[in-house]
mmCIF file of C-alpha atoms in Angstrom:
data_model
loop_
_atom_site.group_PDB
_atom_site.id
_atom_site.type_symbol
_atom_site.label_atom_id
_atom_site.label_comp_id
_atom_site.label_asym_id
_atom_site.label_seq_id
_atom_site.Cartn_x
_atom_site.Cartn_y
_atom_site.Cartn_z
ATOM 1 C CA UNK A 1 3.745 4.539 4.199
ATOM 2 C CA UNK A 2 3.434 7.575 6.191
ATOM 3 C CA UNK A 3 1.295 10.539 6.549
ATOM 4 C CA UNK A 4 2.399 14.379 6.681
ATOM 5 C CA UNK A 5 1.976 17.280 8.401
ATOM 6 C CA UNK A 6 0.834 20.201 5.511
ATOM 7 C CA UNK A 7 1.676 23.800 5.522
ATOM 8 C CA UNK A 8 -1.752 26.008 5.132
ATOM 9 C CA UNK A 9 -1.366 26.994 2.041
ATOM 10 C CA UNK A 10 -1.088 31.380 1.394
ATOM 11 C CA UNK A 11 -3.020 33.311 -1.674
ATOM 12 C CA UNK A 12 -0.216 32.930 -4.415
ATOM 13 C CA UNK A 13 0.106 28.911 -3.428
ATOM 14 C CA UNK A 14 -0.825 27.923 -7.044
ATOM 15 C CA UNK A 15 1.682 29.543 -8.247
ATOM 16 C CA UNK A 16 4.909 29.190 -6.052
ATOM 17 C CA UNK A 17 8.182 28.135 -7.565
ATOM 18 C CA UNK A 18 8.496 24.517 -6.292
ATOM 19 C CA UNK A 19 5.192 23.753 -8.454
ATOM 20 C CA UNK A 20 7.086 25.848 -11.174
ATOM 21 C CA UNK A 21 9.771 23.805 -10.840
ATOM 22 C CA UNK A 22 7.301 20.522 -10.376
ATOM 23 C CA UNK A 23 5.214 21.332 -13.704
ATOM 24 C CA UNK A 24 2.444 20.485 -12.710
ATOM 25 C CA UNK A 25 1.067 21.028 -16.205
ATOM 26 C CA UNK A 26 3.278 18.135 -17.724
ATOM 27 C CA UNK A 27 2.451 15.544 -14.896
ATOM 28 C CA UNK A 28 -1.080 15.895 -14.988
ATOM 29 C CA UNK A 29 -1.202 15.147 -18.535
ATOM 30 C CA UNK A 30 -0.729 11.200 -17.089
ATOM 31 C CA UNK A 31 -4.397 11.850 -15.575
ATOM 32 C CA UNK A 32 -6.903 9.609 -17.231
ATOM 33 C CA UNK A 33 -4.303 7.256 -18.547
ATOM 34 C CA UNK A 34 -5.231 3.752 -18.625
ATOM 35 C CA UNK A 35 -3.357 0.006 -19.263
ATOM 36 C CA UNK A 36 -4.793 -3.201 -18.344
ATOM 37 C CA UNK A 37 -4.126 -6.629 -17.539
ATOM 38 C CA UNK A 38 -5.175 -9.981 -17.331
ATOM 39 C CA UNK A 39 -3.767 -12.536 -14.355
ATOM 40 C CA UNK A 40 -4.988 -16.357 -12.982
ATOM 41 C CA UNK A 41 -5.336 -15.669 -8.944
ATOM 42 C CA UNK A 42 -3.308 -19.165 -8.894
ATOM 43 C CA UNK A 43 -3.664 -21.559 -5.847
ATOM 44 C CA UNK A 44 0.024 -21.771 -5.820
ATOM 45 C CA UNK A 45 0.930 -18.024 -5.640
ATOM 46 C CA UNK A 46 -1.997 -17.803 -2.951
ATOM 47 C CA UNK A 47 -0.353 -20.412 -0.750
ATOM 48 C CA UNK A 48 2.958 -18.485 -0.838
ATOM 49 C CA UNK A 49 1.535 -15.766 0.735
ATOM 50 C CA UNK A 50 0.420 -17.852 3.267
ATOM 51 C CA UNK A 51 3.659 -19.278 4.730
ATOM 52 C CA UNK A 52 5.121 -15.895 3.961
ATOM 53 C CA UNK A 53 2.703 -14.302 6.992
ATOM 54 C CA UNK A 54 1.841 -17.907 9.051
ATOM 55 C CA UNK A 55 -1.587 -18.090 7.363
ATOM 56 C CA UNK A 56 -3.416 -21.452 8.245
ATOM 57 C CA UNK A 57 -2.944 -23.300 5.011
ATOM 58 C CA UNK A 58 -6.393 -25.611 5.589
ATOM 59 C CA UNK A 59 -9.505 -26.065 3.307
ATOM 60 C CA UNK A 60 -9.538 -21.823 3.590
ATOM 61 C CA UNK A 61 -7.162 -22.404 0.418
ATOM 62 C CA UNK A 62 -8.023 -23.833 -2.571
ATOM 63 C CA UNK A 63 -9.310 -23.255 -5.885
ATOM 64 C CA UNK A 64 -12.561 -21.490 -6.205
ATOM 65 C CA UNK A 65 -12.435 -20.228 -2.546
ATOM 66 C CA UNK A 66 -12.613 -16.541 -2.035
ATOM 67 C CA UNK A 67 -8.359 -14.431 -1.880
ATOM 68 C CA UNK A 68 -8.061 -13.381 1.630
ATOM 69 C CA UNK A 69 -8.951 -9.611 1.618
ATOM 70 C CA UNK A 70 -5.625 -7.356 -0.392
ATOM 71 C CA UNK A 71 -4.043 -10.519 -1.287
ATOM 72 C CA UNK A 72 -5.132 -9.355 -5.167
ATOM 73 C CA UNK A 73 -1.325 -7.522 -4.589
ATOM 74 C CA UNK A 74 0.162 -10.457 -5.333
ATOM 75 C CA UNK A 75 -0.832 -11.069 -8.740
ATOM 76 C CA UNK A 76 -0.929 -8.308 -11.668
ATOM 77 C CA UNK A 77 2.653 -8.258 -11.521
ATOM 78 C CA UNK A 78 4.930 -5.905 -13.692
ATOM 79 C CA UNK A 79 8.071 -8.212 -14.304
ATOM 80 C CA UNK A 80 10.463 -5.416 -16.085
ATOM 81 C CA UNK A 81 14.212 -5.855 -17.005
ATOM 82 C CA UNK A 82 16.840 -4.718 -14.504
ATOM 83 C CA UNK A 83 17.946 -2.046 -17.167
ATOM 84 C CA UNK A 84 14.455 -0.322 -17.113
ATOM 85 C CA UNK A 85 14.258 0.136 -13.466
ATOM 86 C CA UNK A 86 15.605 3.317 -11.462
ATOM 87 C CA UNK A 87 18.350 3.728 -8.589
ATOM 88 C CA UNK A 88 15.342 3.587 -6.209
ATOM 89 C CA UNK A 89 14.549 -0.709 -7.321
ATOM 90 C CA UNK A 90 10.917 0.916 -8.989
ATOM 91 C CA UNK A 91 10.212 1.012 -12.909
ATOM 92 C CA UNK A 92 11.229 4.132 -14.095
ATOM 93 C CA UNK A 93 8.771 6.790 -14.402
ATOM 94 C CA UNK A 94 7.277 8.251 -17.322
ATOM 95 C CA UNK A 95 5.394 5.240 -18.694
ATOM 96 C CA UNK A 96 2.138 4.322 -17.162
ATOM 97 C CA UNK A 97 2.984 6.753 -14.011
ATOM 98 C CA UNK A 98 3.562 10.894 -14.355
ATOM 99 C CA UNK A 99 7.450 11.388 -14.454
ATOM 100 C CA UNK A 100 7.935 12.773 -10.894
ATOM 101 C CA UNK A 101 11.098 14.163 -10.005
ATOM 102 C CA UNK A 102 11.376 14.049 -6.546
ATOM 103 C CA UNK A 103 13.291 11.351 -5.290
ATOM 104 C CA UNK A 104 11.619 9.023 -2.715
ATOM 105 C CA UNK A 105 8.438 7.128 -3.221
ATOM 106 C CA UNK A 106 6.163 5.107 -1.206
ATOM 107 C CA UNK A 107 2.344 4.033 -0.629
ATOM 108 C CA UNK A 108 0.593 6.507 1.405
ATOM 109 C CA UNK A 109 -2.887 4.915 1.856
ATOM 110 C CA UNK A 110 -5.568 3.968 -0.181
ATOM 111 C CA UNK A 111 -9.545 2.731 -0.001
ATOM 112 C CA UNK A 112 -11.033 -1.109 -1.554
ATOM 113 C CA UNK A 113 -14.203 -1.746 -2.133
ATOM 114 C CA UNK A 114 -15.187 -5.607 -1.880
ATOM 115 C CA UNK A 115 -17.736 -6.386 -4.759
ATOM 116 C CA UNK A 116 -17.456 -9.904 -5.187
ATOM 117 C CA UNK A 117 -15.495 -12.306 -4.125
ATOM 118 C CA UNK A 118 -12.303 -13.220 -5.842
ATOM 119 C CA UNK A 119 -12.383 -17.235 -6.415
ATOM 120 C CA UNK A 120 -8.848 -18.806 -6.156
ATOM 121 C CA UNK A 121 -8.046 -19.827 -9.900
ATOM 122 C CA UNK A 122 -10.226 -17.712 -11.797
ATOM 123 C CA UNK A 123 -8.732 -15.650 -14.572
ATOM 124 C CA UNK A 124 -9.190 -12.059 -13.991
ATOM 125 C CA UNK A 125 -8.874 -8.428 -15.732
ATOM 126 C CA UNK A 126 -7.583 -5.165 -14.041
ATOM 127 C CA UNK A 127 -7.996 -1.793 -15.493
ATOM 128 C CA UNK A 128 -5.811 0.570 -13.943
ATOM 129 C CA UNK A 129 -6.090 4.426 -14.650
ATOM 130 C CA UNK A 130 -4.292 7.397 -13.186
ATOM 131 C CA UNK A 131 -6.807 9.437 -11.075
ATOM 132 C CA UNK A 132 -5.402 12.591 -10.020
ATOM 133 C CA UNK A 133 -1.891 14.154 -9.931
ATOM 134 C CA UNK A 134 -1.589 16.613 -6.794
ATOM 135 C CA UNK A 135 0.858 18.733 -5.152
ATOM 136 C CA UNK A 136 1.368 19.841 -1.589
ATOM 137 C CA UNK A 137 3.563 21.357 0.873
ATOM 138 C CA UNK A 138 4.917 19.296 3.853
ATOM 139 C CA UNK A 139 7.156 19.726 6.748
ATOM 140 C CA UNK A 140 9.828 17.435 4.897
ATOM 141 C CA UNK A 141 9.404 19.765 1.354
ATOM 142 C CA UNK A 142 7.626 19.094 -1.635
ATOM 143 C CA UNK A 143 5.096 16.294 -1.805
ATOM 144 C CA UNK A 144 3.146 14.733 -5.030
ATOM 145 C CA UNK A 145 0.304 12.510 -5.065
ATOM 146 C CA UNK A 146 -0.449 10.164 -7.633
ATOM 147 C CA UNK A 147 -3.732 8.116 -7.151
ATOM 148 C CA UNK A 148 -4.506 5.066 -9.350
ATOM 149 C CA UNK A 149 -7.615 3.665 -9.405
ATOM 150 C CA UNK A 150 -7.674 -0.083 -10.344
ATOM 151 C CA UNK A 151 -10.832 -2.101 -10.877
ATOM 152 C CA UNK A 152 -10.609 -6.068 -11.338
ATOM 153 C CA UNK A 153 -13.535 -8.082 -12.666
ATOM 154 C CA UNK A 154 -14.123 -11.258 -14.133
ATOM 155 C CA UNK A 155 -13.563 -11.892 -18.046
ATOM 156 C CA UNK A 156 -17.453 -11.359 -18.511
ATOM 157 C CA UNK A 157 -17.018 -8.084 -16.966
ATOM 158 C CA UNK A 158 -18.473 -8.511 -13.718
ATOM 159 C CA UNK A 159 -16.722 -5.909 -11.048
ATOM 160 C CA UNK A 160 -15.175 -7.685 -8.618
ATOM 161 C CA UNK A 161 -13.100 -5.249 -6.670
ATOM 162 C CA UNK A 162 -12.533 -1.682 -6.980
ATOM 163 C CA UNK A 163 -9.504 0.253 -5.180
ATOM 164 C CA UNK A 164 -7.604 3.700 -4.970
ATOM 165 C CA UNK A 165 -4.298 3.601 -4.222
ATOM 166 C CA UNK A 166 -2.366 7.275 -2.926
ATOM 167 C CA UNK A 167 1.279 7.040 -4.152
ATOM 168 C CA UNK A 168 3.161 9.743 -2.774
ATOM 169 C CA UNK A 169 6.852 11.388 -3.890
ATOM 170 C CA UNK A 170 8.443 13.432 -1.839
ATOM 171 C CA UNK A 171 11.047 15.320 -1.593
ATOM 172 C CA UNK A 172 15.113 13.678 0.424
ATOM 173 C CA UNK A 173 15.296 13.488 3.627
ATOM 174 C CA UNK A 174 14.706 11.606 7.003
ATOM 175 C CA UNK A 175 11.056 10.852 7.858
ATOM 176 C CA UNK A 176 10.163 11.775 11.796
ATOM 177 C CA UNK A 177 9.848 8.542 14.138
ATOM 178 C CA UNK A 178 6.334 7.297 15.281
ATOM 179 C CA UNK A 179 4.896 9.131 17.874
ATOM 180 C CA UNK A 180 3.554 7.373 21.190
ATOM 181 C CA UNK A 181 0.779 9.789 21.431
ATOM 182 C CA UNK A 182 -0.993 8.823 18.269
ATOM 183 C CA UNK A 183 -4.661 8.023 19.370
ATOM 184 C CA UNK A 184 -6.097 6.151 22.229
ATOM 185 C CA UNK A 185 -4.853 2.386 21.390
ATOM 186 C CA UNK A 186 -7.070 -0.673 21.377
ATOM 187 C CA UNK A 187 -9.888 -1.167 23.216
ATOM 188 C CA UNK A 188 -10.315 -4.324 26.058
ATOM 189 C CA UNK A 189 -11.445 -7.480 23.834
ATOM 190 C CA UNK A 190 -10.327 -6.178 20.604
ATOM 191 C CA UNK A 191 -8.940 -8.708 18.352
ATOM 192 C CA UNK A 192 -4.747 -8.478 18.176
ATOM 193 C CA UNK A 193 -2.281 -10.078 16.617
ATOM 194 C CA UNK A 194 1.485 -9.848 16.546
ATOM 195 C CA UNK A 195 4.261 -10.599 14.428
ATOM 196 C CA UNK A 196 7.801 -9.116 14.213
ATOM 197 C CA UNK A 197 8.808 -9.498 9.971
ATOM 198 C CA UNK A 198 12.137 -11.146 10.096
ATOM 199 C CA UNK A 199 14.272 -9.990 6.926
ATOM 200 C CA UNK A 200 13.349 -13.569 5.219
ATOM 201 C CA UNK A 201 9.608 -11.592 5.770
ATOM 202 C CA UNK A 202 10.794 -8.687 3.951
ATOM 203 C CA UNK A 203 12.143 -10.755 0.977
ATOM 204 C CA UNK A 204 9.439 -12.780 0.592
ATOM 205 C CA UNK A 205 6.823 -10.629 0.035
ATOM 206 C CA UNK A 206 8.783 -8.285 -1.581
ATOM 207 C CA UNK A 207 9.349 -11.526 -4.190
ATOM 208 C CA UNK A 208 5.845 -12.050 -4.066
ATOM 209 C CA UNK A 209 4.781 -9.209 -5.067
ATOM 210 C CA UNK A 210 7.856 -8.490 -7.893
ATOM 211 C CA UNK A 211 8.629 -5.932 -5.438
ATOM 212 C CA UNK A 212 12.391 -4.267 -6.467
ATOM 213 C CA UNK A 213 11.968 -0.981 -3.887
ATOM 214 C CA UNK A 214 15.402 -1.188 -2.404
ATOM 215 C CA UNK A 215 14.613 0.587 1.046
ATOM 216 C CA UNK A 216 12.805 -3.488 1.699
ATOM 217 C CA UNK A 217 16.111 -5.438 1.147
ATOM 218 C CA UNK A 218 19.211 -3.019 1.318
ATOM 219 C CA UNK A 219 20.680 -1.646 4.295
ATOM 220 C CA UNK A 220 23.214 0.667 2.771
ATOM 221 C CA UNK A 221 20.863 2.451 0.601
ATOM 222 C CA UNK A 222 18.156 2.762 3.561
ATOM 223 C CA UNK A 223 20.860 4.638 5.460
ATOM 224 C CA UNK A 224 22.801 6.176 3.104
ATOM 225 C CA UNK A 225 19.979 7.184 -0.195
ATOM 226 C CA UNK A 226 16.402 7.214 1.914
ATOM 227 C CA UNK A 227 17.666 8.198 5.440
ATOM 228 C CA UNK A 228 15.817 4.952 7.526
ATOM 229 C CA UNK A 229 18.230 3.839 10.074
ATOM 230 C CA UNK A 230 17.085 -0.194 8.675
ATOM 231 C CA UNK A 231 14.810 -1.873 6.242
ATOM 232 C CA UNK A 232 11.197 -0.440 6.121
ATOM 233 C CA UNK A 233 8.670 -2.784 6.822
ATOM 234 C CA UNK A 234 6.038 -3.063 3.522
ATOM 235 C CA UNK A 235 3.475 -0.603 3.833
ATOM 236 C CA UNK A 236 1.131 -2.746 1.900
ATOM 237 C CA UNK A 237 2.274 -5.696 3.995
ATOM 238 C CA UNK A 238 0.938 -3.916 7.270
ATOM 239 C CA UNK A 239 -2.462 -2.728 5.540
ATOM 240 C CA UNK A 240 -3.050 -6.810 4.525
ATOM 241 C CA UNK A 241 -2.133 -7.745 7.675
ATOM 242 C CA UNK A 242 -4.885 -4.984 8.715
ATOM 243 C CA UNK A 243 -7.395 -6.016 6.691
ATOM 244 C CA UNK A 244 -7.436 -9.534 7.128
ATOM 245 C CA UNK A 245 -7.829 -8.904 11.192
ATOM 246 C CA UNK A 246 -10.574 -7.309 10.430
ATOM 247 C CA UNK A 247 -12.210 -9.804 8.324
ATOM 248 C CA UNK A 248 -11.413 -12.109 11.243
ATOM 249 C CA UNK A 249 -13.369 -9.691 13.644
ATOM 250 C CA UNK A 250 -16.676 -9.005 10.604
ATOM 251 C CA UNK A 251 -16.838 -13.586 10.342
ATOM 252 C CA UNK A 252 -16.833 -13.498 14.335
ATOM 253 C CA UNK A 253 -19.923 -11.015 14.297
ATOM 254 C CA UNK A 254 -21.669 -13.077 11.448
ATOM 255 C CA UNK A 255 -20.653 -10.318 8.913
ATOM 256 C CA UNK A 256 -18.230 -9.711 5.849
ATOM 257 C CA UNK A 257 -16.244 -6.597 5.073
ATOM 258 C CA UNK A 258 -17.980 -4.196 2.433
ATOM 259 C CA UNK A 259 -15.081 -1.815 2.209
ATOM 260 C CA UNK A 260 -11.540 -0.797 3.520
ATOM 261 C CA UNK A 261 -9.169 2.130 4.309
ATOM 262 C CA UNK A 262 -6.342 2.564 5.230
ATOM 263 C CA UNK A 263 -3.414 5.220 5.773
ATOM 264 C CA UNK A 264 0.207 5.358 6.917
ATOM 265 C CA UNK A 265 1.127 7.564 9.776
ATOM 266 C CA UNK A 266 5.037 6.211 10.539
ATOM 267 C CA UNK A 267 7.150 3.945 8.799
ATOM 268 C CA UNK A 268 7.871 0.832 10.942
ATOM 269 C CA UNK A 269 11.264 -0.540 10.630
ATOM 270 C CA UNK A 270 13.196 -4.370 10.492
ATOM 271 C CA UNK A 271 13.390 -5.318 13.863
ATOM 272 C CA UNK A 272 10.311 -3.478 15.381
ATOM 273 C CA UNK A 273 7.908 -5.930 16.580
ATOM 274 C CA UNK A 274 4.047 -5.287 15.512
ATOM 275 C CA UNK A 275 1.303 -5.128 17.500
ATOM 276 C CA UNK A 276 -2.423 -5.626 14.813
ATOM 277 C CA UNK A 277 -5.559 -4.549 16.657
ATOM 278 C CA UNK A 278 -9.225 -4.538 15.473
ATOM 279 C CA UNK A 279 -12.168 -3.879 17.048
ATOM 280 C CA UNK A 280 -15.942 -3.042 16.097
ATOM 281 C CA UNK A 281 -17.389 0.112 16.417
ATOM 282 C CA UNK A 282 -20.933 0.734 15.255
ATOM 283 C CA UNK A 283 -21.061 -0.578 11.528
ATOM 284 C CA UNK A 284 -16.976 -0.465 11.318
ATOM 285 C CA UNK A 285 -14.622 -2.017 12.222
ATOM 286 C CA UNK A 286 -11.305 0.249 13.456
ATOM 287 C CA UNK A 287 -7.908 -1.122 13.010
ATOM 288 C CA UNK A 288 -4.568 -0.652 13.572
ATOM 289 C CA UNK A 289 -1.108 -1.243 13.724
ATOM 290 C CA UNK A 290 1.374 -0.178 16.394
ATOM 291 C CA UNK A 291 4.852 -0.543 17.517
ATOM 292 C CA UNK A 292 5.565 -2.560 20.652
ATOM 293 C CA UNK A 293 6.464 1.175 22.224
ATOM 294 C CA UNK A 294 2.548 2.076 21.452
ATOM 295 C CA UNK A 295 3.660 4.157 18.868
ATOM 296 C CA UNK A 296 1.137 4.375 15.923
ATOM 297 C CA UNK A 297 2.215 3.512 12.562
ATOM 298 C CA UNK A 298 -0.804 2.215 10.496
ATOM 299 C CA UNK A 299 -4.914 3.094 10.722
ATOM 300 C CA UNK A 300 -7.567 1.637 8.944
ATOM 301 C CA UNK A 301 -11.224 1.550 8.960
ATOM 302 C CA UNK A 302 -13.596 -1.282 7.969
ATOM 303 C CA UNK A 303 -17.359 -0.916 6.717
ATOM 304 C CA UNK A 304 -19.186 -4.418 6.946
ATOM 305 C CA UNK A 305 -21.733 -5.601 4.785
#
């Protein structure tokens, strides 16, 4: 997950040739598309997760308590044959998501809404629909982003959680490193945590979550395909990690968390050791991840209820 530096875009941008070449036109004919799902948010999955990131396995888990907050990633998962996945470990495009031709692919951010809690056990729906297609212009080439919007309620229909996710595509080539200068860092008294993933870390939530994205497990083809100099630490991991600090921080001001963003700045890398920050501010909560260097790699904002 990472964020990019955009070129200001000149008076015949709609119509230069790497959108030509993109067609635009064919891609966002995926817009509006829709599939859905059903899943049981099962005790056993949940508790997984937990040893997987050193979460207190106590009374907190158990059937008909609440998921911790983006631990819904874990179920809904899209178990595909080996044969109908690309070089990159992901399904291959052109079903539910536009057929994208540029090569790399990652999470770039995304927004959750917190509706209702999710009980541990219940059987749940997802609808998931393709929001937008969009093209821009970055400092590392083309870039495409693909949001899905995925909403998860209860068989009876009752909304439970609604979230946008910002997939991006872009074009080969090597990503720049996190800066140290990114923002002001945590606050005194803000609420931290820190954990350095392990490569067991990396596997198991990339089992988890029927993760295949190779640039998680294999060191050849981070090097040698994506250009990361070792295994890229989950986006998605970082933003739960995120998240459920700030829950931590919203239960120790006698509050719950309403809503949640988040966005990549850097990616962070097997054998960097994270530093999770959260702190309140006003109605929200601001959060963080960082490298042990102070580089920024993660930011998120809370909104408690």
């Amino acid at each position: 997950m990472f964020t990019v530096e955009l070129e200001r875009p000149g008076p015949d941008a709609g119509r230069n040739a790497a959108q030509e070449e993109l067609d635009l036109s064919v891609l966002r004919a995926w817009v509006g598309r829709t599939k859905q799902d059903e899943d049981t948010l099962t005790l056993r999955q949940a508790r997984l997760m937990a040893a997987t990131i050193d979460y207190p396995q106590s009374a907190q888990l158990c059937d008909g308590a609440p998921l911790p907050p983006l631990w819904h990633w874990i179920y809904f998962l899209e178990a595909l044959p080996e044969r109908e996945l690309g070089r990159d470990g992901h399904p291959e495009r052109g079903s539910f998501l536009p057929p994208v031709p540029l090569p790399n692919r990652m999470r770039a951010g995304g927004r959750i809404e917190f509706l209702a809690p999710l009980p541990i056990g219940a059987r749940v729906r997802r609808i998931s629909r393709i929001q937008s297609v969009e093209h821009k212009r970055g400092r590392t080439g083309d870039l495409v982003f693909v949001t899905v919007e995925n909403v998860i309620e209860s068989l009876a229909g009752e909304r439970l959680l609604r979230e946008e996710n910002d997939i991006v595509y872009r074009s080969a080539g090597r990503l720049s490193s996190p800066s140290r200068q990114d923002g002001d860092g945590a606050p005194p008294g803000a609420l931290t945590h820190t954990l350095k993933p392990s490569s067991t870390t990396l596997f198991r939530y990339s089992a988890l979550t029927f993760n295949g994205h190779r640039i998680h497990y294999d060191a050849d083809y981070c090097r040698q395909v994506e250009g990361y100099s070792a295994q890229v630490i989950h986006g998605p991991l970082n933003a739960t990690l995120m998240a459920g600090l700030a829950a931590s921080c919203a239960v120790s001001l006698g509050r719950s968390l309403r809503d949640f963003a988040y966005r990549g700045l850097a990616p962070a890398l097997l054998g960097d050791t994270m530093r999770y920050a959260a702190w309140p501010q006003d109605d929200s909560i601001c959060v963080e991840a960082r490298l042990a260097s102070g580089a920024l790699c993660m930011r998120g904002e809370a909104k408690m209820a």
